[in-house]
Amino acid sequence: MQPIPTINRPSAELVEGLKEIGTAKLSSVIYRMGYQNVFMAGPARAHEPGRTVAGPALTLQFMPKRRDVYGDDEYGNPEAQLHRHVLYQTEPGDIVVVDARGCMTAGIFGEMMLAYFKGRGGAGMVVDGCIRDFPNVSKLEVPLWVRGFTPNFHTQTDLMPFAVNVPVACGGVLVLPGDIIVADDDGAIVVPAVAAEELLQKGSIWHEWEDYSRIRLLEGGDLRRYYPLAEDARGEFEAWKAAQAQSARG
């Protein structure tokens, strides 16, 4: 087995800031930065609604199974199972992203692996494929975005784990180890690590005026004036923001 590279983890402040903005706004803002699509299509929420997670990506790549490369049964040589090794890398707040090739017959992780992941402080998983043992997995309350469920274990059919912390394709987009994943009820997106600081800065501005616009629209305000916020409405927005700050200071 080749040594598994570590990832560079972003600051907690950066991660929390992106998490607060949410996937819908982030996807819109990063598009304006030149990233056409960051949404991982296919994996969907498999837990109770209302949860948002964000964190750096640990990646796991699966490939079509071939006997001369991977000939072990499920427990023949546990340490040959690279899906274990991505979990060994987990630090609090990390998100595991799995390129399982959209396979609907292989259960990448089950109850015991996910119990270990939760115990390590993992924030959530995005799997372009399936997990197994969902009746017990659901009790762990680990945030999951997956394509579906199966009783089969990970190498029972056509897949084998192939590499950890390498570039992967998940839901049709490229995910590099250490990229920041943000996932909520809309789904999961990847924020390229090199773009994260700029996205937080621009997304925070958007997020701020949207709060004001929402208030005005609920009061019957003109959509053309308040979404997006028109230039001649920025003065009233700045006045509102100043009043909010004054109120917070008491």
Coordinates of N, CA, C and O in Angstrom, one line a residue, residues 61-179:
Q61 N -11.6 6.8 -3.5 CA -11.9 6.4 -4.9 C -12.1 4.9 -5.0 O -11.3 4.1 -4.6
F62 N -13.2 4.5 -5.7 CA -13.5 3.1 -6.1 C -13.2 3.0 -7.6 O -13.4 3.9 -8.3
M63 N -12.9 1.8 -7.9 CA -12.7 1.4 -9.3 C -13.4 0.1 -9.6 O -13.7 -0.7 -8.7
P64 N -13.6 -0.3 -10.9 CA -14.2 -1.6 -11.2 C -13.3 -2.7 -10.6 O -12.1 -2.6 -10.7
K65 N -13.9 -3.7 -10.0 CA -13.1 -4.8 -9.3 C -12.4 -5.7 -10.4 O -13.0 -6.0 -11.4
R66 N -11.2 -6.0 -10.1 CA -10.4 -7.0 -10.9 C -9.7 -7.9 -10.0 O -9.0 -7.5 -9.0
R67 N -9.7 -9.2 -10.2 CA -9.3 -10.2 -9.3 C -7.8 -10.1 -9.0 O -7.4 -10.3 -7.8
D68 N -6.9 -9.8 -10.0 CA -5.5 -9.7 -9.7 C -5.1 -8.5 -8.9 O -4.0 -8.5 -8.3
V69 N -6.0 -7.5 -8.8 CA -5.7 -6.3 -8.0 C -6.3 -6.4 -6.6 O -5.8 -6.0 -5.6
Y70 N -7.6 -7.0 -6.6 CA -8.3 -7.1 -5.3 C -9.0 -8.4 -5.3 O -10.1 -8.6 -5.8
G71 N -8.4 -9.4 -4.6 CA -8.9 -10.7 -4.6 C -9.4 -11.2 -3.2 O -9.8 -12.3 -3.1
D72 N -9.4 -10.3 -2.2 CA -9.8 -10.7 -0.9 C -11.3 -10.7 -0.7 O -12.0 -9.9 -1.3
D73 N -11.7 -11.6 0.2 CA -13.1 -11.5 0.6 C -13.3 -10.4 1.7 O -12.3 -9.7 2.0
E74 N -14.5 -10.2 2.2 CA -14.7 -9.0 3.0 C -13.8 -9.0 4.2 O -13.3 -7.9 4.6
Y75 N -13.5 -10.1 4.9 CA -12.6 -10.1 6.1 C -11.3 -10.8 5.9 O -10.6 -11.0 6.8
G76 N -11.0 -11.2 4.6 CA -9.8 -11.9 4.4 C -8.5 -11.2 4.8 O -7.6 -11.7 5.4
N77 N -8.5 -9.9 4.5 CA -7.4 -9.0 4.9 C -8.0 -7.6 5.1 O -8.0 -6.8 4.2
P78 N -8.5 -7.4 6.3 CA -9.1 -6.1 6.6 C -8.3 -4.9 6.2 O -8.9 -3.9 5.7
E79 N -7.0 -4.9 6.4 CA -6.2 -3.7 6.1 C -6.0 -3.5 4.6 O -5.5 -2.4 4.2
A80 N -6.4 -4.4 3.8 CA -6.4 -4.2 2.3 C -7.6 -3.4 1.9 O -7.7 -2.9 0.8
Q81 N -8.6 -3.2 2.8 CA -9.8 -2.5 2.5 C -9.5 -1.0 2.7 O -9.6 -0.5 3.8
L82 N -9.3 -0.3 1.6 CA -8.9 1.1 1.7 C -10.0 2.0 2.2 O -9.8 3.1 2.7
H83 N -11.3 1.5 2.2 CA -12.3 2.3 2.8 C -12.1 2.5 4.3 O -12.6 3.4 4.9
R84 N -11.4 1.5 4.9 CA -11.0 1.7 6.3 C -10.0 2.9 6.5 O -10.1 3.6 7.4
H85 N -9.1 3.0 5.5 CA -8.0 3.9 5.7 C -8.4 5.3 5.5 O -7.8 6.2 6.1
V86 N -9.4 5.6 4.7 CA -9.9 7.0 4.7 C -10.5 7.4 6.1 O -10.4 8.5 6.5
L87 N -11.1 6.4 6.8 CA -11.6 6.7 8.1 C -10.5 6.9 9.1 O -10.6 7.7 10.1
Y88 N -9.4 6.1 9.0 CA -8.3 6.3 9.8 C -7.7 7.8 9.8 O -7.1 8.3 10.7
Q89 N -7.9 8.4 8.6 CA -7.4 9.8 8.4 C -8.3 10.8 9.1 O -8.0 12.0 9.2
T90 N -9.5 10.4 9.5 CA -10.5 11.4 10.0 C -10.1 12.2 11.2 O -9.7 11.6 12.2
E91 N -10.3 13.5 11.1 CA -10.1 14.4 12.3 C -11.5 15.1 12.5 O -12.3 15.1 11.6
P92 N -11.7 15.6 13.7 CA -13.0 16.3 13.9 C -13.3 17.3 12.9 O -12.5 18.2 12.5
G93 N -14.5 17.3 12.3 CA -15.0 18.2 11.3 C -14.8 17.8 9.9 O -15.2 18.5 9.0
D94 N -14.1 16.7 9.7 CA -13.8 16.3 8.3 C -15.1 15.7 7.6 O -15.9 15.1 8.3
I95 N -15.1 15.7 6.3 CA -16.2 15.1 5.5 C -15.6 14.2 4.5 O -14.6 14.5 3.8
V96 N -16.0 12.9 4.5 CA -15.6 11.9 3.6 C -16.4 12.0 2.3 O -17.6 12.0 2.4
V97 N -15.7 12.1 1.2 CA -16.3 12.1 -0.1 C -15.9 10.9 -0.9 O -14.7 10.6 -1.1
V98 N -16.9 10.1 -1.4 CA -16.6 8.9 -2.0 C -17.0 8.8 -3.5 O -18.2 9.1 -3.8
D99 N -16.1 8.6 -4.4 CA -16.4 8.3 -5.8 C -16.7 6.8 -5.9 O -15.7 6.0 -6.0
A100 N -17.9 6.4 -5.8 CA -18.3 5.0 -5.9 C -19.0 4.8 -7.3 O -19.7 3.8 -7.4
R101 N -18.7 5.6 -8.2 CA -19.1 5.4 -9.6 C -20.6 5.3 -9.8 O -21.0 4.7 -10.8
G102 N -21.3 5.9 -8.9 CA -22.8 5.8 -9.0 C -23.4 4.4 -8.8 O -24.5 4.2 -9.1
C103 N -22.6 3.5 -8.3 CA -23.0 2.1 -8.2 C -24.1 1.9 -7.2 O -24.0 2.4 -6.1
M104 N -25.2 1.2 -7.6 CA -26.3 1.0 -6.7 C -26.4 -0.4 -6.0 O -27.4 -0.7 -5.4
T105 N -25.3 -1.2 -6.2 CA -25.3 -2.5 -5.6 C -24.2 -2.7 -4.5 O -24.2 -3.8 -3.9
A106 N -23.3 -1.8 -4.3 CA -22.3 -1.9 -3.3 C -22.5 -1.0 -2.2 O -22.7 0.2 -2.4
G107 N -22.5 -1.5 -0.9 CA -22.7 -0.7 0.2 C -21.3 -0.2 0.8 O -20.6 -1.0 1.4
I108 N -21.0 1.0 0.5 CA -19.6 1.5 0.8 C -19.3 1.4 2.3 O -18.2 1.0 2.7
F109 N -20.2 1.9 3.1 CA -20.0 1.8 4.6 C -21.3 1.3 5.2 O -22.4 1.5 4.7
G110 N -21.1 0.7 6.4 CA -22.2 0.2 7.2 C -22.2 0.7 8.6 O -21.4 1.7 8.9
E111 N -22.9 0.1 9.5 CA -23.1 0.6 10.8 C -21.7 0.7 11.6 O -21.4 1.8 12.2
M112 N -20.9 -0.3 11.5 CA -19.7 -0.3 12.3 C -18.7 0.8 11.8 O -18.1 1.5 12.6
M113 N -18.5 0.9 10.5 CA -17.6 1.9 9.9 C -18.1 3.3 10.3 O -17.3 4.2 10.6
L114 N -19.4 3.5 10.2 CA -19.9 4.8 10.5 C -19.9 5.1 12.0 O -19.8 6.3 12.3
A115 N -20.0 4.1 12.8 CA -19.9 4.3 14.2 C -18.5 4.8 14.5 O -18.2 5.7 15.3
Y116 N -17.5 4.2 13.9 CA -16.1 4.6 14.1 C -15.9 6.0 13.6 O -15.2 6.9 14.2
F117 N -16.4 6.3 12.4 CA -16.3 7.7 11.8 C -16.9 8.7 12.8 O -16.3 9.8 13.0
K118 N -18.1 8.4 13.3 CA -18.7 9.4 14.3 C -17.8 9.5 15.5 O -17.7 10.7 16.0
G119 N -17.3 8.4 16.0 CA -16.4 8.5 17.2 C -15.2 9.3 16.9 O -14.6 9.9 17.9
R120 N -14.7 9.4 15.7 CA -13.5 10.2 15.3 C -13.9 11.6 15.2 O -13.0 12.5 15.0
G121 N -15.2 12.0 15.2 CA -15.6 13.4 15.1 C -15.9 13.8 13.7 O -16.0 15.0 13.4
G122 N -16.1 12.8 12.7 CA -16.4 13.2 11.4 C -17.7 13.9 11.3 O -18.7 13.7 12.0
A123 N -17.8 14.9 10.4 CA -18.9 15.8 10.3 C -20.0 15.2 9.4 O -21.2 15.5 9.6
G124 N -19.7 14.4 8.4 CA -20.6 13.9 7.5 C -20.0 13.2 6.3 O -18.7 13.2 6.2
M125 N -20.8 12.6 5.4 CA -20.3 11.9 4.2 C -21.1 12.2 3.0 O -22.3 12.4 3.1
V126 N -20.4 12.3 1.9 CA -21.1 12.4 0.6 C -20.6 11.2 -0.2 O -19.4 11.0 -0.5
V127 N -21.6 10.3 -0.6 CA -21.2 9.1 -1.3 C -22.0 9.0 -2.6 O -23.2 9.0 -2.7
D128 N -21.2 9.0 -3.7 CA -21.8 8.8 -5.1 C -22.0 7.3 -5.3 O -21.4 6.7 -6.1
G129 N -22.9 6.8 -4.5 CA -23.3 5.4 -4.5 C -24.1 5.1 -3.3 O -24.9 5.9 -2.8
C130 N -24.0 3.9 -2.7 CA -24.9 3.4 -1.6 C -24.1 3.2 -0.3 O -22.9 3.0 -0.3
I131 N -24.9 3.1 0.8 CA -24.4 2.6 2.0 C -25.3 1.4 2.4 O -26.4 1.2 1.7
R132 N -24.9 0.6 3.4 CA -25.6 -0.6 3.8 C -26.1 -0.4 5.2 O -25.6 0.4 5.9
D133 N -27.0 -1.4 5.6 CA -27.4 -1.5 7.0 C -28.1 -0.2 7.5 O -27.9 0.3 8.6
F134 N -28.9 0.4 6.6 CA -29.5 1.7 6.9 C -30.3 1.7 8.2 O -30.3 2.7 8.9
P135 N -31.1 0.7 8.5 CA -31.9 0.7 9.7 C -31.1 1.0 11.0 O -31.5 1.7 11.9
N136 N -29.8 0.5 11.0 CA -29.0 0.7 12.1 C -28.1 2.0 11.9 O -27.9 2.7 12.9
V137 N -27.7 2.3 10.7 CA -27.0 3.5 10.4 C -27.8 4.7 10.8 O -27.2 5.7 11.4
S138 N -29.1 4.7 10.5 CA -29.9 5.9 10.8 C -29.9 6.3 12.3 O -30.1 7.4 12.6
K139 N -29.7 5.3 13.1 CA -29.7 5.5 14.6 C -28.5 6.3 15.0 O -28.5 6.9 16.1
L140 N -27.4 6.2 14.2 CA -26.2 6.9 14.5 C -26.3 8.4 14.3 O -25.5 9.2 14.9
E141 N -27.2 8.9 13.5 CA -27.5 10.3 13.2 C -26.2 11.0 12.6 O -26.0 12.1 12.9
V142 N -25.5 10.2 11.8 CA -24.4 10.8 11.0 C -25.0 11.5 9.8 O -25.8 10.8 9.0
P143 N -24.8 12.8 9.5 CA -25.3 13.4 8.3 C -24.7 12.7 7.0 O -23.5 12.5 6.9
L144 N -25.6 12.3 6.1 CA -25.3 11.5 5.0 C -26.0 12.0 3.7 O -27.2 12.3 3.8
W145 N -25.2 12.1 2.6 CA -25.8 12.4 1.3 C -25.3 11.2 0.4 O -24.2 11.0 0.2
V146 N -26.3 10.4 0.0 CA -26.0 9.2 -0.7 C -27.0 9.0 -1.9 O -28.1 9.6 -1.9
R147 N -26.7 8.1 -2.8 CA -27.6 7.7 -3.9 C -28.7 6.8 -3.4 O -29.8 6.8 -4.0
G148 N -28.4 5.9 -2.4 CA -29.4 4.9 -2.0 C -28.8 3.9 -1.0 O -27.8 4.2 -0.4
F149 N -29.5 2.8 -0.9 CA -29.1 1.8 0.1 C -29.1 0.4 -0.5 O -29.8 0.1 -1.5
T150 N -28.3 -0.5 0.1 CA -28.3 -1.9 -0.3 C -27.8 -2.7 0.9 O -27.1 -2.2 1.8
P151 N -28.2 -4.0 0.9 CA -27.7 -4.9 2.0 C -26.3 -5.4 1.7 O -25.6 -6.0 2.5
N152 N -25.8 -5.2 0.5 CA -24.5 -5.7 0.1 C -23.3 -5.0 0.7 O -23.4 -3.8 0.9
F153 N -22.2 -5.7 1.0 CA -21.0 -5.0 1.4 C -20.2 -4.4 0.3 O -20.6 -4.6 -0.9
H154 N -19.2 -3.7 0.6 CA -18.6 -2.8 -0.4 C -18.0 -3.4 -1.6 O -17.9 -2.9 -2.7
T155 N -17.4 -4.7 -1.5 CA -16.8 -5.3 -2.6 C -17.6 -6.6 -3.1 O -17.1 -7.4 -3.8
Q156 N -18.8 -6.6 -2.7 CA -19.6 -7.8 -3.0 C -20.0 -8.0 -4.4 O -20.1 -9.1 -4.9
T157 N -20.0 -6.9 -5.1 CA -20.4 -6.9 -6.6 C -19.3 -6.5 -7.5 O -18.4 -7.2 -7.7
D158 N -19.3 -5.2 -7.9 CA -18.4 -4.8 -9.0 C -17.4 -3.8 -8.7 O -16.6 -3.4 -9.5
L159 N -17.3 -3.4 -7.4 CA -16.3 -2.3 -7.0 C -15.2 -2.8 -6.1 O -15.4 -3.8 -5.4
M160 N -14.1 -2.1 -6.1 CA -13.1 -2.2 -5.1 C -12.5 -0.9 -4.7 O -12.4 0.0 -5.6
P161 N -12.2 -0.7 -3.4 CA -11.6 0.6 -3.0 C -10.2 0.7 -3.6 O -9.4 -0.3 -3.6
F162 N -9.8 1.8 -4.2 CA -8.6 1.9 -5.0 C -7.6 2.9 -4.5 O -6.4 2.7 -4.5
A163 N -8.0 4.1 -4.0 CA -7.1 5.1 -3.5 C -7.8 6.0 -2.5 O -9.0 6.2 -2.6
V164 N -7.0 6.6 -1.6 CA -7.4 7.5 -0.6 C -6.7 8.8 -0.8 O -5.5 8.9 -1.0
N165 N -7.4 9.9 -0.6 CA -6.9 11.3 -0.7 C -6.2 11.5 -2.1 O -5.1 12.0 -2.1
V166 N -7.0 11.2 -3.1 CA -6.6 11.5 -4.5 C -7.8 12.3 -5.1 O -8.9 12.3 -4.5
P167 N -7.6 13.0 -6.2 CA -8.7 13.7 -6.9 C -9.8 12.6 -7.2 O -9.4 11.6 -7.7
V168 N -11.0 13.0 -7.0 CA -12.1 12.1 -7.4 C -13.2 12.9 -8.1 O -13.3 14.1 -8.0
A169 N -14.1 12.1 -8.8 CA -15.3 12.7 -9.4 C -16.4 12.2 -8.5 O -16.6 11.0 -8.4
C170 N -17.2 13.1 -8.0 CA -18.3 12.8 -7.1 C -19.5 13.6 -7.7 O -19.5 14.8 -7.7
G171 N -20.5 12.9 -8.1 CA -21.7 13.5 -8.6 C -21.4 14.4 -9.8 O -22.1 15.4 -10.0
G172 N -20.4 14.0 -10.6 CA -20.1 14.8 -11.8 C -19.2 16.0 -11.6 O -19.0 16.7 -12.6
V173 N -18.7 16.2 -10.4 CA -17.7 17.3 -10.3 C -16.4 16.8 -9.6 O -16.4 15.8 -9.0
L174 N -15.4 17.6 -9.9 CA -14.1 17.2 -9.3 C -14.0 17.7 -7.9 O -14.3 18.8 -7.5
V175 N -13.5 16.8 -7.1 CA -13.2 17.1 -5.7 C -11.8 16.7 -5.4 O -11.3 15.6 -5.6
L176 N -11.0 17.7 -4.9 CA -9.6 17.5 -4.5 C -9.5 17.3 -3.0 O -10.3 18.0 -2.3
P177 N -8.6 16.5 -2.5 CA -8.5 16.4 -1.1 C -8.2 17.8 -0.5 O -7.4 18.5 -0.9
G178 N -8.9 18.1 0.6 CA -8.8 19.4 1.2 C -9.7 20.5 0.7 O -9.8 21.5 1.4
D179 N -10.4 20.2 -0.4 CA -11.5 21.1 -0.8 C -12.5 21.2 0.4 O -12.6 20.2 1.2

